[in-house]
PDB file of C-alpha atoms in Angstrom:
ATOM      1  CA  GLU Y   1      14.746  38.338   5.948  1.00 95.00           C
ATOM      2  CA  VAL Y   2      13.363  35.428   5.303  1.00 96.00           C
ATOM      3  CA  GLN Y   3      15.735  32.421   4.351  1.00 97.00           C
ATOM      4  CA  LEU Y   4      15.458  28.590   4.464  1.00 98.00           C
ATOM      5  CA  LEU Y   5      18.196  26.398   3.478  1.00 98.00           C
ATOM      6  CA  GLU Y   6      17.466  22.539   2.774  1.00 97.00           C
ATOM      7  CA  SER Y   7      20.273  20.163   2.867  1.00 97.00           C
ATOM      8  CA  GLY Y   8      20.726  16.453   2.744  1.00 97.00           C
ATOM      9  CA  GLY Y   9      20.409  15.616  -0.631  1.00 97.00           C
ATOM     10  CA  GLY Y  10      22.189  13.098  -2.768  1.00 97.00           C
ATOM     11  CA  LEU Y  11      22.580  10.099  -4.883  1.00 97.00           C
ATOM     12  CA  VAL Y  12      21.136   6.774  -3.167  1.00 97.00           C
ATOM     13  CA  GLN Y  13      20.049   4.011  -4.484  1.00 97.00           C
ATOM     14  CA  PRO Y  14      16.526   2.316  -4.951  1.00 97.00           C
ATOM     15  CA  GLY Y  15      14.892   1.312  -2.025  1.00 97.00           C
ATOM     16  CA  GLY Y  16      17.401   3.615   0.384  1.00 97.00           C
ATOM     17  CA  SER Y  17      16.541   6.357   2.903  1.00 98.00           C
ATOM     18  CA  LEU Y  18      17.694  10.045   2.834  1.00 98.00           C
ATOM     19  CA  ARG Y  19      16.906  12.828   5.366  1.00 98.00           C
ATOM     20  CA  LEU Y  20      16.267  16.273   3.937  1.00 98.00           C
ATOM     21  CA  SER Y  21      16.898  19.173   6.144  1.00 98.00           C
ATOM     22  CA  CYS Y  22      15.253  22.989   6.054  1.00 98.00           C
ATOM     23  CA  ALA Y  23      16.676  25.643   8.038  1.00 98.00           C
ATOM     24  CA  ALA Y  24      14.562  28.345   8.208  1.00 98.00           C
ATOM     25  CA  SER Y  25      15.113  31.982  10.107  1.00 97.00           C
ATOM     26  CA  GLY Y  26      13.640  35.717   9.822  1.00 97.00           C
ATOM     27  CA  PHE Y  27      10.281  35.104  11.156  1.00 96.00           C
ATOM     28  CA  THR Y  28       7.900  33.168  13.733  1.00 97.00           C
ATOM     29  CA  PHE Y  29       8.872  29.237  12.483  1.00 97.00           C
ATOM     30  CA  ARG Y  30       6.541  27.985  15.006  1.00 96.00           C
ATOM     31  CA  SER Y  31       3.842  29.809  13.601  1.00 95.00           C
ATOM     32  CA  TYR Y  32       3.639  29.195  10.050  1.00 96.00           C
ATOM     33  CA  VAL Y  33       2.450  26.129   8.000  1.00 96.00           C
ATOM     34  CA  MET Y  34       5.463  24.560   6.242  1.00 97.00           C
ATOM     35  CA  SER Y  35       5.795  22.287   3.015  1.00 97.00           C
ATOM     36  CA  TRP Y  36       7.840  20.359   0.329  1.00 98.00           C
ATOM     37  CA  VAL Y  37       7.688  21.110  -3.036  1.00 98.00           C
ATOM     38  CA  ARG Y  38       9.594  18.830  -5.443  1.00 98.00           C
ATOM     39  CA  GLN Y  39      10.895  19.162  -9.356  1.00 98.00           C
ATOM     40  CA  ALA Y  40      11.517  16.329 -11.239  1.00 97.00           C
ATOM     41  CA  PRO Y  41      14.543  16.881 -13.865  1.00 96.00           C
ATOM     42  CA  GLY Y  42      12.635  19.208 -16.450  1.00 94.00           C
ATOM     43  CA  LYS Y  43       9.032  18.880 -15.095  1.00 95.00           C
ATOM     44  CA  GLY Y  44       6.882  21.076 -13.645  1.00 95.00           C
ATOM     45  CA  LEU Y  45       6.432  21.634  -9.463  1.00 96.00           C
ATOM     46  CA  GLN Y  46       4.849  18.832  -7.518  1.00 96.00           C
ATOM     47  CA  TRP Y  47       3.252  19.505  -4.036  1.00 95.00           C
ATOM     48  CA  VAL Y  48       4.725  17.036  -1.713  1.00 97.00           C
ATOM     49  CA  SER Y  49       4.113  17.143   2.034  1.00 96.00           C
ATOM     50  CA  SER Y  50       3.262  19.771   4.557  1.00 95.00           C
ATOM     51  CA  ILE Y  51       3.279  20.130   8.393  1.00 96.00           C
ATOM     52  CA  SER Y  52       1.233  22.490  10.568  1.00 95.00           C
ATOM     53  CA  GLY Y  53       3.034  25.029  13.084  1.00 95.00           C
ATOM     54  CA  SER Y  54       2.603  22.986  16.212  1.00 95.00           C
ATOM     55  CA  GLY Y  55       3.693  19.544  14.004  1.00 95.00           C
ATOM     56  CA  ILE Y  56       0.520  17.806  15.182  1.00 96.00           C
ATOM     57  CA  SER Y  57      -1.299  17.720  11.620  1.00 94.00           C
ATOM     58  CA  THR Y  58       0.607  16.524   8.475  1.00 95.00           C
ATOM     59  CA  PHE Y  59      -0.351  16.015   5.008  1.00 94.00           C
ATOM     60  CA  TYR Y  60       1.158  13.948   2.348  1.00 95.00           C
ATOM     61  CA  ALA Y  61       0.389  13.486  -1.521  1.00 94.00           C
ATOM     62  CA  ASP Y  62      -0.845  10.136  -2.883  1.00 93.00           C
ATOM     63  CA  SER Y  63       2.484   9.357  -4.440  1.00 94.00           C
ATOM     64  CA  VAL Y  64       4.832   9.719  -0.715  1.00 97.00           C
ATOM     65  CA  LYS Y  65       1.838   8.531   1.949  1.00 96.00           C
ATOM     66  CA  GLY Y  66       3.398   5.661   3.652  1.00 97.00           C
ATOM     67  CA  ARG Y  67       6.777   6.407   2.551  1.00 98.00           C
ATOM     68  CA  PHE Y  68       7.846  10.015   3.424  1.00 98.00           C
ATOM     69  CA  THR Y  69       7.298  11.584   6.814  1.00 98.00           C
ATOM     70  CA  ILE Y  70       7.221  15.425   7.369  1.00 98.00           C
ATOM     71  CA  SER Y  71       8.047  16.400  11.046  1.00 98.00           C
ATOM     72  CA  ARG Y  72       9.656  19.804  12.419  1.00 98.00           C
ATOM     73  CA  ASP Y  73      11.984  20.754  15.258  1.00 98.00           C
ATOM     74  CA  ASN Y  74      10.821  24.228  16.447  1.00 97.00           C
ATOM     75  CA  SER Y  75      13.959  24.910  18.637  1.00 97.00           C
ATOM     76  CA  LYS Y  76      15.606  24.283  16.384  1.00 98.00           C
ATOM     77  CA  ASN Y  77      13.826  26.088  13.562  1.00 98.00           C
ATOM     78  CA  THR Y  78      14.296  23.221  11.261  1.00 98.00           C
ATOM     79  CA  LEU Y  79      11.390  21.043   8.376  1.00 98.00           C
ATOM     80  CA  TYR Y  80      12.419  17.818   8.081  1.00 98.00           C
ATOM     81  CA  LEU Y  81      11.589  15.283   5.548  1.00 98.00           C
ATOM     82  CA  GLN Y  82      12.663  11.506   6.052  1.00 98.00           C
ATOM     83  CA  MET Y  83      12.642   9.599   2.853  1.00 98.00           C
ATOM     84  CA  ASN Y  84      12.288   5.757   2.899  1.00 98.00           C
ATOM     85  CA  SER Y  85      11.688   2.956   0.164  1.00 98.00           C
ATOM     86  CA  LEU Y  86      12.669   5.720  -2.392  1.00 98.00           C
ATOM     87  CA  ARG Y  87      12.294   5.523  -6.249  1.00 98.00           C
ATOM     88  CA  ALA Y  88      13.581   6.192  -9.402  1.00 97.00           C
ATOM     89  CA  GLU Y  89      10.709   8.555  -9.504  1.00 97.00           C
ATOM     90  CA  ASP Y  90      11.398  10.881  -6.329  1.00 98.00           C
ATOM     91  CA  THR Y  91      13.831  11.878  -8.206  1.00 98.00           C
ATOM     92  CA  ALA Y  92      14.140  15.610  -8.406  1.00 98.00           C
ATOM     93  CA  VAL Y  93      15.069  19.279  -6.744  1.00 98.00           C
ATOM     94  CA  TYR Y  94      13.137  19.076  -3.370  1.00 98.00           C
ATOM     95  CA  TYR Y  95      12.032  22.416  -2.019  1.00 98.00           C
ATOM     96  CA  CYS Y  96      10.876  24.043   1.200  1.00 98.00           C
ATOM     97  CA  ALA Y  97       8.212  26.498   1.456  1.00 97.00           C
ATOM     98  CA  LYS Y  98       6.960  28.696   3.560  1.00 97.00           C
ATOM     99  CA  ARG Y  99       2.902  28.933   3.905  1.00 94.00           C
ATOM    100  CA  GLN Y 100       1.294  32.645   4.800  1.00 87.00           C
ATOM    101  CA  VAL Y 101      -0.958  32.131   7.777  1.00 85.00           C
ATOM    102  CA  GLY Y 102      -4.926  30.840   6.647  1.00 86.00           C
ATOM    103  CA  GLU Y 103      -3.773  31.470   2.844  1.00 89.00           C
ATOM    104  CA  TYR Y 104      -2.697  28.597  -0.033  1.00 93.00           C
ATOM    105  CA  TYR Y 105       0.149  30.401  -1.385  1.00 95.00           C
ATOM    106  CA  PHE Y 106       3.984  29.906  -0.653  1.00 96.00           C
ATOM    107  CA  ASP Y 107       5.283  33.408   0.023  1.00 95.00           C
ATOM    108  CA  TYR Y 108       9.007  32.297   0.113  1.00 97.00           C
ATOM    109  CA  TRP Y 109      10.937  28.994  -0.881  1.00 97.00           C
ATOM    110  CA  GLY Y 110      14.098  27.748  -0.362  1.00 97.00           C
ATOM    111  CA  GLN Y 111      17.124  26.953  -3.198  1.00 97.00           C
ATOM    112  CA  GLY Y 112      16.522  23.433  -3.420  1.00 97.00           C
ATOM    113  CA  THR Y 113      18.092  20.354  -2.924  1.00 98.00           C
ATOM    114  CA  LEU Y 114      18.408  17.646  -5.192  1.00 98.00           C
ATOM    115  CA  VAL Y 115      18.163  14.058  -5.093  1.00 98.00           C
ATOM    116  CA  THR Y 116      18.687  11.285  -7.316  1.00 98.00           C
ATOM    117  CA  VAL Y 117      17.459   7.662  -7.109  1.00 98.00           C
ATOM    118  CA  SER Y 118      19.786   5.360  -9.265  1.00 96.00           C
ATOM    119  CA  SER Y 119      22.123   2.322  -9.235  1.00 94.00           C
TER     120      SER Y 119
ATOM    121  CA  GLN P   1      -5.551  14.754  -8.748  1.00 71.00           C
ATOM    122  CA  SER P   2      -4.652  16.008 -12.148  1.00 85.00           C
ATOM    123  CA  ALA P   3      -2.566  19.172 -12.711  1.00 91.00           C
ATOM    124  CA  LEU P   4      -3.733  22.264 -13.759  1.00 96.00           C
ATOM    125  CA  THR P   5      -3.685  22.778 -17.769  1.00 97.00           C
ATOM    126  CA  GLN P   6      -1.206  25.480 -18.876  1.00 98.00           C
ATOM    127  CA  PRO P   7      -0.140  26.501 -22.223  1.00 98.00           C
ATOM    128  CA  ALA P   8       3.141  25.140 -22.762  1.00 97.00           C
ATOM    129  CA  SER P   9       4.605  28.270 -24.199  1.00 97.00           C
ATOM    130  CA  VAL P  10       3.895  31.752 -24.593  1.00 97.00           C
ATOM    131  CA  SER P  11       5.583  34.801 -26.825  1.00 96.00           C
ATOM    132  CA  GLY P  12       5.650  38.228 -26.878  1.00 95.00           C
ATOM    133  CA  SER P  13       7.961  40.910 -28.447  1.00 96.00           C
ATOM    134  CA  PRO P  14       9.390  43.384 -25.503  1.00 96.00           C
ATOM    135  CA  GLY P  15       6.535  45.728 -24.695  1.00 96.00           C
ATOM    136  CA  GLN P  16       3.948  43.910 -25.518  1.00 97.00           C
ATOM    137  CA  SER P  17       1.377  41.922 -23.534  1.00 97.00           C
ATOM    138  CA  ILE P  18       1.165  38.019 -22.910  1.00 97.00           C
ATOM    139  CA  THR P  19      -1.491  36.245 -21.199  1.00 98.00           C
ATOM    140  CA  ILE P  20      -1.280  32.769 -19.657  1.00 98.00           C
ATOM    141  CA  SER P  21      -4.105  30.936 -18.618  1.00 98.00           C
ATOM    142  CA  CYS P  22      -4.727  27.984 -16.506  1.00 98.00           C
ATOM    143  CA  THR P  23      -7.823  25.294 -16.275  1.00 97.00           C
ATOM    144  CA  GLY P  24      -8.816  23.796 -14.133  1.00 96.00           C
ATOM    145  CA  THR P  25     -12.284  22.395 -12.586  1.00 95.00           C
ATOM    146  CA  SER P  26     -15.267  23.094 -10.256  1.00 93.00           C
ATOM    147  CA  SER P  27     -13.041  21.665  -7.001  1.00 93.00           C
ATOM    148  CA  ASP P  28      -9.678  24.189  -7.484  1.00 94.00           C
ATOM    149  CA  VAL P  29      -9.872  27.095  -9.760  1.00 96.00           C
ATOM    150  CA  GLY P  30     -13.343  27.422 -10.398  1.00 95.00           C
ATOM    151  CA  GLY P  31     -14.575  26.560  -6.751  1.00 94.00           C
ATOM    152  CA  TYR P  32     -12.425  29.005  -4.547  1.00 95.00           C
ATOM    153  CA  ASN P  33     -10.066  32.257  -4.655  1.00 96.00           C
ATOM    154  CA  TYR P  34      -7.323  30.847  -3.929  1.00 96.00           C
ATOM    155  CA  VAL P  35      -5.085  31.032  -7.359  1.00 97.00           C
ATOM    156  CA  SER P  36      -1.364  31.910  -6.960  1.00 98.00           C
ATOM    157  CA  TRP P  37       1.276  32.145  -9.908  1.00 98.00           C
ATOM    158  CA  TYR P  38       4.667  31.728  -9.874  1.00 98.00           C
ATOM    159  CA  GLN P  39       7.633  32.991 -11.418  1.00 98.00           C
ATOM    160  CA  GLN P  40      10.923  30.379 -12.268  1.00 98.00           C
ATOM    161  CA  HIS P  41      13.864  30.775 -13.796  1.00 97.00           C
ATOM    162  CA  PRO P  42      16.453  28.638 -15.055  1.00 95.00           C
ATOM    163  CA  GLY P  43      18.207  26.835 -11.719  1.00 94.00           C
ATOM    164  CA  LYS P  44      16.394  28.814  -9.231  1.00 96.00           C
ATOM    165  CA  ALA P  45      13.544  28.839  -7.129  1.00 97.00           C
ATOM    166  CA  PRO P  46      10.131  29.719  -7.462  1.00 97.00           C
ATOM    167  CA  LYS P  47       8.966  33.071  -6.643  1.00 97.00           C
ATOM    168  CA  LEU P  48       5.492  34.305  -5.641  1.00 97.00           C
ATOM    169  CA  MET P  49       4.064  36.566  -8.697  1.00 98.00           C
ATOM    170  CA  ILE P  50      -0.143  36.409  -7.674  1.00 98.00           C
ATOM    171  CA  TYR P  51      -1.612  35.078  -4.797  1.00 97.00           C
ATOM    172  CA  ASP P  52      -5.392  34.654  -4.090  1.00 97.00           C
ATOM    173  CA  VAL P  53      -6.262  35.141  -8.051  1.00 97.00           C
ATOM    174  CA  SER P  54      -5.512  38.920  -8.218  1.00 97.00           C
ATOM    175  CA  ASN P  55      -3.071  40.112  -5.697  1.00 97.00           C
ATOM    176  CA  ARG P  56       0.421  41.151  -5.962  1.00 97.00           C
ATOM    177  CA  PRO P  57       3.284  40.855  -3.175  1.00 95.00           C
ATOM    178  CA  SER P  58       5.065  43.705  -2.146  1.00 94.00           C
ATOM    179  CA  GLY P  59       7.945  44.319  -4.459  1.00 95.00           C
ATOM    180  CA  VAL P  60       6.542  42.412  -7.431  1.00 97.00           C
ATOM    181  CA  SER P  61       5.986  45.019 -10.245  1.00 96.00           C
ATOM    182  CA  ASP P  62       2.238  46.062 -11.710  1.00 96.00           C
ATOM    183  CA  ARG P  63       3.185  44.819 -15.313  1.00 97.00           C
ATOM    184  CA  PHE P  64       2.335  41.500 -13.518  1.00 98.00           C
ATOM    185  CA  SER P  65      -1.825  40.863 -12.942  1.00 98.00           C
ATOM    186  CA  GLY P  66      -4.294  37.813 -12.714  1.00 97.00           C
ATOM    187  CA  SER P  67      -7.730  36.966 -12.785  1.00 97.00           C
ATOM    188  CA  LYS P  68      -9.955  34.795 -12.711  1.00 97.00           C
ATOM    189  CA  SER P  69     -13.112  33.525 -14.908  1.00 96.00           C
ATOM    190  CA  ASP P  70     -14.922  30.537 -14.096  1.00 95.00           C
ATOM    191  CA  ASN P  71     -12.520  27.554 -13.939  1.00 97.00           C
ATOM    192  CA  THR P  72      -9.810  29.304 -15.587  1.00 98.00           C
ATOM    193  CA  ALA P  73      -7.594  31.934 -13.743  1.00 98.00           C
ATOM    194  CA  SER P  74      -5.010  34.120 -16.134  1.00 98.00           C
ATOM    195  CA  LEU P  75      -1.684  35.795 -15.709  1.00 98.00           C
ATOM    196  CA  THR P  76      -1.134  38.563 -17.635  1.00 98.00           C
ATOM    197  CA  ILE P  77       2.189  40.455 -18.186  1.00 97.00           C
ATOM    198  CA  SER P  78       2.174  44.029 -19.771  1.00 97.00           C
ATOM    199  CA  GLY P  79       4.906  45.982 -21.078  1.00 95.00           C
ATOM    200  CA  LEU P  80       6.735  42.697 -21.317  1.00 97.00           C
ATOM    201  CA  HIS P  81      10.381  42.485 -20.578  1.00 96.00           C
ATOM    202  CA  ALA P  82      13.651  40.444 -21.281  1.00 96.00           C
ATOM    203  CA  GLU P  83      14.227  39.261 -17.251  1.00 96.00           C
ATOM    204  CA  ASP P  84      10.108  38.444 -18.080  1.00 97.00           C
ATOM    205  CA  GLU P  85      11.541  35.297 -19.395  1.00 97.00           C
ATOM    206  CA  ALA P  86      11.135  32.286 -17.810  1.00 98.00           C
ATOM    207  CA  ASP P  87       8.824  29.653 -16.534  1.00 98.00           C
ATOM    208  CA  TYR P  88       5.230  30.050 -14.872  1.00 98.00           C
ATOM    209  CA  TYR P  89       3.666  28.102 -12.546  1.00 98.00           C
ATOM    210  CA  CYS P  90      -0.109  28.497 -11.457  1.00 98.00           C
ATOM    211  CA  SER P  91      -1.608  26.673  -8.161  1.00 97.00           C
ATOM    212  CA  SER P  92      -4.684  26.073  -6.311  1.00 96.00           C
ATOM    213  CA  TYR P  93      -6.528  25.041  -3.533  1.00 95.00           C
ATOM    214  CA  THR P  94      -7.884  22.062  -4.109  1.00 92.00           C
ATOM    215  CA  SER P  95     -11.080  19.782  -2.349  1.00 90.00           C
ATOM    216  CA  SER P  96      -9.362  16.767  -3.287  1.00 83.00           C
ATOM    217  CA  SER P  97      -7.289  14.582  -1.492  1.00 81.00           C
ATOM    218  CA  THR P  98      -4.164  16.888  -1.614  1.00 85.00           C
ATOM    219  CA  PRO P  99      -4.585  20.432  -0.564  1.00 88.00           C
ATOM    220  CA  TYR P 100      -2.633  21.912  -3.615  1.00 92.00           C
ATOM    221  CA  VAL P 101      -2.201  21.540  -7.218  1.00 94.00           C
ATOM    222  CA  PHE P 102       0.374  23.196  -9.560  1.00 96.00           C
ATOM    223  CA  GLY P 103      -0.491  23.880 -13.348  1.00 97.00           C
ATOM    224  CA  THR P 104       1.615  22.541 -16.194  1.00 97.00           C
ATOM    225  CA  GLY P 105       3.788  25.364 -16.699  1.00 97.00           C
ATOM    226  CA  THR P 106       4.389  27.970 -19.269  1.00 98.00           C
ATOM    227  CA  LYS P 107       7.728  28.566 -20.854  1.00 98.00           C
ATOM    228  CA  VAL P 108       7.357  32.589 -21.853  1.00 98.00           C
ATOM    229  CA  THR P 109       9.611  33.159 -24.551  1.00 97.00           C
ATOM    230  CA  VAL P 110      10.417  37.268 -25.017  1.00 96.00           C
ATOM    231  CA  LEU P 111      11.897  37.177 -28.648  1.00 92.00           C
TER     232      LEU P 111
END
């Protein structure tokens, strides 16, 4: 059974940093593109970042480029999102999501972790 | 990249059919057969309902179906059930600077 479990969310002041983690199980982690998708309170879904199975290729939404860094440790089956220079508009539930091979949809999602940026 | 356009809300009575539209451009919905649909109940993670315009993942009821015409994709829910009440989001691959774009979301209410 595929499981994705996010952690690391919390309250942080504007300008601060936070690192999110997503522990994966139930599939061959290194074979799949993984992504982060966020949802601000009461708002819709927004793609944030993706990383290839090897970790060599990374992609970012314009709104987080230069501030967020996606990475993965395939030996630990874990996905990360390092978030720096956080802004109030980064407040959201952050979901990690697995992308199906060769496709452009997310077949499994974690339960999400809430990041609140506020003074 | 602008979000795909969905109606804010759609409602129907149990047993009825409803259709949710998702309008994009030739750079996303109209240009690729990579439209997917997600169901999200309050406080829960999104769940994949339709992928590649009209395919259903294993375990998803055949009451859910998808289609596309030009720059608009549609999700139809037939024989509406109370548990179908949720938010629904479309998504598409896009040739813009970001590879994925989501819709604005539609709240489905079962009357």
